[in-house]
PDB file of C-alpha atoms and ligand atoms in Angstrom:
ATOM      1  CA  MET Q  16      -0.637   3.001 -17.157  1.00 54.00           C
ATOM      2  CA  ASN Q  17      -3.966   1.985 -15.711  1.00 66.00           C
ATOM      3  CA  LYS Q  18      -5.712   5.099 -14.795  1.00 82.00           C
ATOM      4  CA  LYS Q  19      -8.640   3.392 -12.871  1.00 89.00           C
ATOM      5  CA  SER Q  20      -6.299   1.605 -10.482  1.00 89.00           C
ATOM      6  CA  ASP Q  21      -4.398   4.967  -9.933  1.00 93.00           C
ATOM      7  CA  GLU Q  22      -7.591   6.413  -8.672  1.00 94.00           C
ATOM      8  CA  LYS Q  23      -8.512   3.493  -6.566  1.00 94.00           C
ATOM      9  CA  ALA Q  24      -5.054   3.573  -4.975  1.00 95.00           C
ATOM     10  CA  LYS Q  25      -5.560   7.294  -4.107  1.00 95.00           C
ATOM     11  CA  GLN Q  26      -8.932   6.556  -2.601  1.00 94.00           C
ATOM     12  CA  PHE Q  27      -7.398   3.711  -0.473  1.00 95.00           C
ATOM     13  CA  LEU Q  28      -4.898   6.212   0.825  1.00 95.00           C
ATOM     14  CA  ASP Q  29      -7.600   9.037   1.365  1.00 95.00           C
ATOM     15  CA  GLU Q  30      -9.822   6.579   3.251  1.00 95.00           C
ATOM     16  CA  GLU Q  31      -6.884   5.170   5.262  1.00 94.00           C
ATOM     17  CA  ARG Q  32      -7.578   1.692   4.065  1.00 96.00           C
ATOM     18  CA  ILE Q  33      -3.828   1.057   3.337  1.00 96.00           C
ATOM     19  CA  PHE Q  34      -1.357   0.856   6.158  1.00 95.00           C
ATOM     20  CA  LYS Q  35       1.883  -0.506   7.055  1.00 96.00           C
ATOM     21  CA  LEU Q  36       1.846  -3.501   9.137  1.00 96.00           C
ATOM     22  CA  SER Q  37       5.517  -4.277   9.820  1.00 97.00           C
ATOM     23  CA  GLU Q  38       8.963  -4.119   8.465  1.00 97.00           C
ATOM     24  CA  THR Q  39      12.166  -6.265   8.518  1.00 97.00           C
ATOM     25  CA  ASP Q  40      15.495  -5.573   7.080  1.00 97.00           C
ATOM     26  CA  ARG Q  41      14.426  -7.008   3.764  1.00 98.00           C
ATOM     27  CA  TYR Q  42      10.673  -6.832   3.659  1.00 98.00           C
ATOM     28  CA  GLU Q  43       7.899  -4.262   4.274  1.00 97.00           C
ATOM     29  CA  TYR Q  44       4.359  -5.520   4.969  1.00 98.00           C
ATOM     30  CA  TYR Q  45       1.183  -3.603   4.109  1.00 97.00           C
ATOM     31  CA  ILE Q  46      -2.470  -4.239   4.597  1.00 97.00           C
ATOM     32  CA  CYS Q  47      -5.139  -2.884   2.283  1.00 96.00           C
ATOM     33  CA  LYS Q  48      -8.905  -3.185   2.928  1.00 94.00           C
ATOM     34  CA  GLY Q  49     -10.419  -3.681  -0.445  1.00 85.00           C
ATOM     35  CA  ALA Q  50     -13.840  -2.578  -1.663  1.00 75.00           C
ATOM     36  CA  SER Q  51     -15.620  -5.876  -0.763  1.00 79.00           C
ATOM     37  CA  LYS Q  52     -14.118  -5.862   2.810  1.00 81.00           C
ATOM     38  CA  LYS Q  53     -11.455  -8.259   1.688  1.00 90.00           C
ATOM     39  CA  VAL Q  54      -8.125  -7.700   3.085  1.00 94.00           C
ATOM     40  CA  TYR Q  55      -5.058  -7.818   0.961  1.00 95.00           C
ATOM     41  CA  GLU Q  56      -1.446  -8.188   1.881  1.00 96.00           C
ATOM     42  CA  ILE Q  57       1.199  -6.297   0.061  1.00 96.00           C
ATOM     43  CA  ILE Q  58       4.880  -7.256   0.513  1.00 96.00           C
ATOM     44  CA  GLU Q  59       7.791  -5.279  -0.714  1.00 97.00           C
ATOM     45  CA  ASP Q  60      10.966  -7.072  -1.137  1.00 96.00           C
ATOM     46  CA  LYS Q  61      13.453  -4.248  -0.633  1.00 95.00           C
ATOM     47  CA  LEU Q  62      16.386  -6.276  -1.881  1.00 96.00           C
ATOM     48  CA  PHE Q  63      14.913  -6.618  -5.369  1.00 94.00           C
ATOM     49  CA  ASN Q  64      12.752  -3.489  -5.064  1.00 91.00           C
ATOM     50  CA  ARG Q  65       9.653  -5.599  -5.921  1.00 92.00           C
ATOM     51  CA  PHE Q  66       6.110  -5.565  -4.762  1.00 93.00           C
ATOM     52  CA  SER Q  67       3.808  -8.431  -4.552  1.00 93.00           C
ATOM     53  CA  CYS Q  68       0.147  -8.652  -3.545  1.00 94.00           C
ATOM     54  CA  ASN Q  69      -2.151 -11.638  -2.842  1.00 92.00           C
ATOM     55  CA  CYS Q  70      -5.082 -10.324  -4.823  1.00 91.00           C
ATOM     56  CA  LYS Q  71      -5.939 -12.027  -8.088  1.00 77.00           C
ATOM     57  CA  ASN Q  72      -3.942  -9.535 -10.019  1.00 67.00           C
ATOM     58  CA  ILE Q  73      -2.019 -11.573 -12.621  1.00 69.00           C
ATOM     59  CA  ARG Q  74      -1.037  -8.742 -14.884  1.00 70.00           C
ATOM     60  CA  LEU Q  75       2.486  -7.517 -14.945  1.00 73.00           C
ATOM     61  CA  THR Q  76       1.426  -3.984 -13.979  1.00 82.00           C
ATOM     62  CA  ASP Q  77       0.885  -3.004 -10.302  1.00 91.00           C
ATOM     63  CA  CYS Q  78      -2.542  -3.633  -8.854  1.00 93.00           C
ATOM     64  CA  SER Q  79      -4.364  -0.788  -6.957  1.00 93.00           C
ATOM     65  CA  HIS Q  80      -3.176  -2.158  -3.644  1.00 95.00           C
ATOM     66  CA  ILE Q  81       0.470  -2.031  -4.608  1.00 95.00           C
ATOM     67  CA  LYS Q  82       0.014   1.426  -5.938  1.00 95.00           C
ATOM     68  CA  ALA Q  83      -1.605   2.412  -2.721  1.00 96.00           C
ATOM     69  CA  ALA Q  84       1.377   1.080  -0.784  1.00 97.00           C
ATOM     70  CA  LYS Q  85       3.633   3.102  -2.873  1.00 96.00           C
ATOM     71  CA  LEU Q  86       1.571   6.187  -2.431  1.00 95.00           C
ATOM     72  CA  LEU Q  87       1.595   5.579   1.392  1.00 96.00           C
ATOM     73  CA  GLN Q  88       5.422   5.376   1.258  1.00 93.00           C
ATOM     74  CA  GLY Q  89       5.660   8.737  -0.522  1.00 89.00           C
ATOM     75  CA  ASP Q  90       3.003  10.159   1.861  1.00 76.00           C
ATOM     76  CA  MET Q  91       4.962   8.955   4.965  1.00 70.00           C
ATOM     77  CA  TYR Q  92       8.079  10.422   3.580  1.00 68.00           C
ATOM     78  CA  GLU Q  93       6.345  13.855   3.059  1.00 70.00           C
ATOM     79  CA  ASN Q  94       4.900  13.738   6.568  1.00 62.00           C
ATOM     80  CA  GLU Q  95       8.274  13.696   8.043  1.00 60.00           C
ATOM     81  CA  THR Q  96       8.398  17.412   7.468  1.00 54.00           C
ATOM     82  CA  ALA Q  97       4.892  18.457   7.131  1.00 50.00           C
ATOM     83  CA  ASN Q  98       2.816  16.645   9.798  1.00 47.00           C
ATOM     84  CA  ASP Q  99      -0.709  17.973   9.035  1.00 46.00           C
ATOM     85  CA  HIS Q 100      -2.069  14.580   8.110  1.00 45.00           C
ATOM     86  CA  LYS Q 101      -4.718  13.090  10.436  1.00 44.00           C
ATOM     87  CA  GLY Q 102      -2.712  10.309  12.008  1.00 45.00           C
ATOM     88  CA  THR Q 103      -5.300   7.728  12.579  1.00 46.00           C
ATOM     89  CA  MET Q 104      -3.313   4.870  11.126  1.00 49.00           C
ATOM     90  CA  LEU Q 105      -2.684   3.323  14.480  1.00 48.00           C
ATOM     91  CA  GLY Q 106      -6.388   3.428  15.229  1.00 48.00           C
ATOM     92  CA  VAL Q 107      -7.146   0.802  12.625  1.00 47.00           C
ATOM     93  CA  ALA Q 108      -8.319  -2.464  14.086  1.00 46.00           C
ATOM     94  CA  ILE Q 109      -6.236  -5.378  12.905  1.00 45.00           C
TER      95      ILE Q 109
HETATM   96 ZN1   ZN E   5      -3.496  -6.368  -5.165  1.00 59.09          ZN
END
């Protein structure tokens, strides 16, 4: 477990820098605005339950962007019942 990327992922979520772009039957697309204003694309292949990201992460562990996408999925799931989150996701300029 890489603790530093866990914290980064949480920060992406807190600062609403990770958001879901679109979804198909098989794939979910996420966008994450990184620290240096770079934008990363995270794709989940739901068929194989596998995430990929276009950052330079070549390790086998999840990068902070993938972790943020996973956190966001959990967050969205929670918000189906408790809707106290400031929903500015749609206000993000693409
Ligand atoms: Zn990444």
